[in-house]
mmCIF file with all atom_site columns, C-alpha atoms in Angstrom:
data_model
loop_
_atom_site.group_PDB
_atom_site.id
_atom_site.type_symbol
_atom_site.label_atom_id
_atom_site.label_alt_id
_atom_site.label_comp_id
_atom_site.label_asym_id
_atom_site.label_entity_id
_atom_site.label_seq_id
_atom_site.pdbx_PDB_ins_code
_atom_site.Cartn_x
_atom_site.Cartn_y
_atom_site.Cartn_z
_atom_site.occupancy
_atom_site.B_iso_or_equiv
_atom_site.pdbx_formal_charge
_atom_site.auth_seq_id
_atom_site.auth_comp_id
_atom_site.auth_asym_id
_atom_site.auth_atom_id
_atom_site.pdbx_PDB_model_num
ATOM 1  C CA . UNK A 1 1  ? 111.649 118.495 111.730 1.00 0.00 ? 1  UNK A CA 1
ATOM 2  C CA . UNK A 1 2  ? 113.460 115.247 112.569 1.00 0.00 ? 2  UNK A CA 1
ATOM 3  C CA . UNK A 1 3  ? 116.557 114.508 110.501 1.00 0.00 ? 3  UNK A CA 1
ATOM 4  C CA . UNK A 1 4  ? 117.290 111.114 108.962 1.00 0.00 ? 4  UNK A CA 1
ATOM 5  C CA . UNK A 1 5  ? 120.563 110.074 107.397 1.00 0.00 ? 5  UNK A CA 1
ATOM 6  C CA . UNK A 1 6  ? 120.286 107.476 104.716 1.00 0.00 ? 6  UNK A CA 1
ATOM 7  C CA . UNK A 1 7  ? 123.494 105.740 103.582 1.00 0.00 ? 7  UNK A CA 1
ATOM 8  C CA . UNK A 1 8  ? 123.626 104.306 100.157 1.00 0.00 ? 8  UNK A CA 1
ATOM 9  C CA . UNK A 1 9  ? 121.254 106.998 99.045  1.00 0.00 ? 9  UNK A CA 1
ATOM 10 C CA . UNK A 1 10 ? 121.953 106.674 95.466  1.00 0.00 ? 10 UNK A CA 1
ATOM 11 C CA . UNK A 1 11 ? 121.039 103.000 95.279  1.00 0.00 ? 11 UNK A CA 1
ATOM 12 C CA . UNK A 1 12 ? 117.729 101.405 94.699  1.00 0.00 ? 12 UNK A CA 1
ATOM 13 C CA . UNK A 1 13 ? 116.783 100.810 98.377  1.00 0.00 ? 13 UNK A CA 1
ATOM 14 C CA . UNK A 1 14 ? 118.392 104.066 99.559  1.00 0.00 ? 14 UNK A CA 1
ATOM 15 C CA . UNK A 1 15 ? 116.349 106.147 97.250  1.00 0.00 ? 15 UNK A CA 1
ATOM 16 C CA . UNK A 1 16 ? 113.106 104.332 98.154  1.00 0.00 ? 16 UNK A CA 1
ATOM 17 C CA . UNK A 1 17 ? 113.791 104.615 101.858 1.00 0.00 ? 17 UNK A CA 1
ATOM 18 C CA . UNK A 1 18 ? 114.574 108.334 101.594 1.00 0.00 ? 18 UNK A CA 1
ATOM 19 C CA . UNK A 1 19 ? 111.462 109.011 99.693  1.00 0.00 ? 19 UNK A CA 1
ATOM 20 C CA . UNK A 1 20 ? 109.463 107.091 102.354 1.00 0.00 ? 20 UNK A CA 1
ATOM 21 C CA . UNK A 1 21 ? 111.034 109.057 105.079 1.00 0.00 ? 21 UNK A CA 1
ATOM 22 C CA . UNK A 1 22 ? 110.482 112.404 103.403 1.00 0.00 ? 22 UNK A CA 1
ATOM 23 C CA . UNK A 1 23 ? 106.801 111.473 102.983 1.00 0.00 ? 23 UNK A CA 1
ATOM 24 C CA . UNK A 1 24 ? 106.644 110.998 106.672 1.00 0.00 ? 24 UNK A CA 1
ATOM 25 C CA . UNK A 1 25 ? 107.977 114.431 107.481 1.00 0.00 ? 25 UNK A CA 1
ATOM 26 C CA . UNK A 1 26 ? 111.734 113.789 107.789 1.00 0.00 ? 26 UNK A CA 1
ATOM 27 C CA . UNK A 1 27 ? 114.485 115.981 106.471 1.00 0.00 ? 27 UNK A CA 1
ATOM 28 C CA . UNK A 1 28 ? 116.478 113.381 104.649 1.00 0.00 ? 28 UNK A CA 1
ATOM 29 C CA . UNK A 1 29 ? 120.328 113.698 104.252 1.00 0.00 ? 29 UNK A CA 1
ATOM 30 C CA . UNK A 1 30 ? 121.611 111.076 101.785 1.00 0.00 ? 30 UNK A CA 1
ATOM 31 C CA . UNK A 1 31 ? 125.155 109.857 101.826 1.00 0.00 ? 31 UNK A CA 1
ATOM 32 C CA . UNK A 1 32 ? 126.809 107.905 99.098  1.00 0.00 ? 32 UNK A CA 1
ATOM 33 C CA . UNK A 1 33 ? 130.116 107.558 97.349  1.00 0.00 ? 33 UNK A CA 1
ATOM 34 C CA . UNK A 1 34 ? 128.287 107.965 93.997  1.00 0.00 ? 34 UNK A CA 1
ATOM 35 C CA . UNK A 1 35 ? 126.603 111.269 93.000  1.00 0.00 ? 35 UNK A CA 1
ATOM 36 C CA . UNK A 1 36 ? 122.875 111.478 92.850  1.00 0.00 ? 36 UNK A CA 1
ATOM 37 C CA . UNK A 1 37 ? 120.060 114.091 93.344  1.00 0.00 ? 37 UNK A CA 1
ATOM 38 C CA . UNK A 1 38 ? 120.273 115.678 96.744  1.00 0.00 ? 38 UNK A CA 1
ATOM 39 C CA . UNK A 1 39 ? 123.131 113.398 97.903  1.00 0.00 ? 39 UNK A CA 1
ATOM 40 C CA . UNK A 1 40 ? 126.062 114.364 99.976  1.00 0.00 ? 40 UNK A CA 1
ATOM 41 C CA . UNK A 1 41 ? 129.286 112.681 98.621  1.00 0.00 ? 41 UNK A CA 1
ATOM 42 C CA . UNK A 1 42 ? 131.101 111.128 101.489 1.00 0.00 ? 42 UNK A CA 1
ATOM 43 C CA . UNK A 1 43 ? 133.122 108.183 102.420 1.00 0.00 ? 43 UNK A CA 1
ATOM 44 C CA . UNK A 1 44 ? 131.638 107.313 105.792 1.00 0.00 ? 44 UNK A CA 1
ATOM 45 C CA . UNK A 1 45 ? 134.733 105.186 106.644 1.00 0.00 ? 45 UNK A CA 1
ATOM 46 C CA . UNK A 1 46 ? 136.817 108.307 106.751 1.00 0.00 ? 46 UNK A CA 1
ATOM 47 C CA . UNK A 1 47 ? 137.309 109.970 110.190 1.00 0.00 ? 47 UNK A CA 1
ATOM 48 C CA . UNK A 1 48 ? 135.399 113.217 110.314 1.00 0.00 ? 48 UNK A CA 1
ATOM 49 C CA . UNK A 1 49 ? 132.866 112.381 107.512 1.00 0.00 ? 49 UNK A CA 1
ATOM 50 C CA . UNK A 1 50 ? 129.951 111.970 109.836 1.00 0.00 ? 50 UNK A CA 1
ATOM 51 C CA . UNK A 1 51 ? 130.451 115.347 111.356 1.00 0.00 ? 51 UNK A CA 1
ATOM 52 C CA . UNK A 1 52 ? 130.522 116.959 107.913 1.00 0.00 ? 52 UNK A CA 1
ATOM 53 C CA . UNK A 1 53 ? 127.232 115.256 107.032 1.00 0.00 ? 53 UNK A CA 1
ATOM 54 C CA . UNK A 1 54 ? 125.354 115.992 110.262 1.00 0.00 ? 54 UNK A CA 1
ATOM 55 C CA . UNK A 1 55 ? 126.359 119.562 110.270 1.00 0.00 ? 55 UNK A CA 1
ATOM 56 C CA . UNK A 1 56 ? 124.619 120.063 106.911 1.00 0.00 ? 56 UNK A CA 1
#
């Protein structure tokens, strides 16, 4: 299954984009600085944050 990372996943567009990708068969990993359902809390400007997100 392909993996898609959506930044801003708790926002209006991020949620819609994540749902659309999931409907097309992607495993969606959402990133945001605000909590939300199935969202990984991360500050993507911090060194090392991408590795934590992509490693699951």
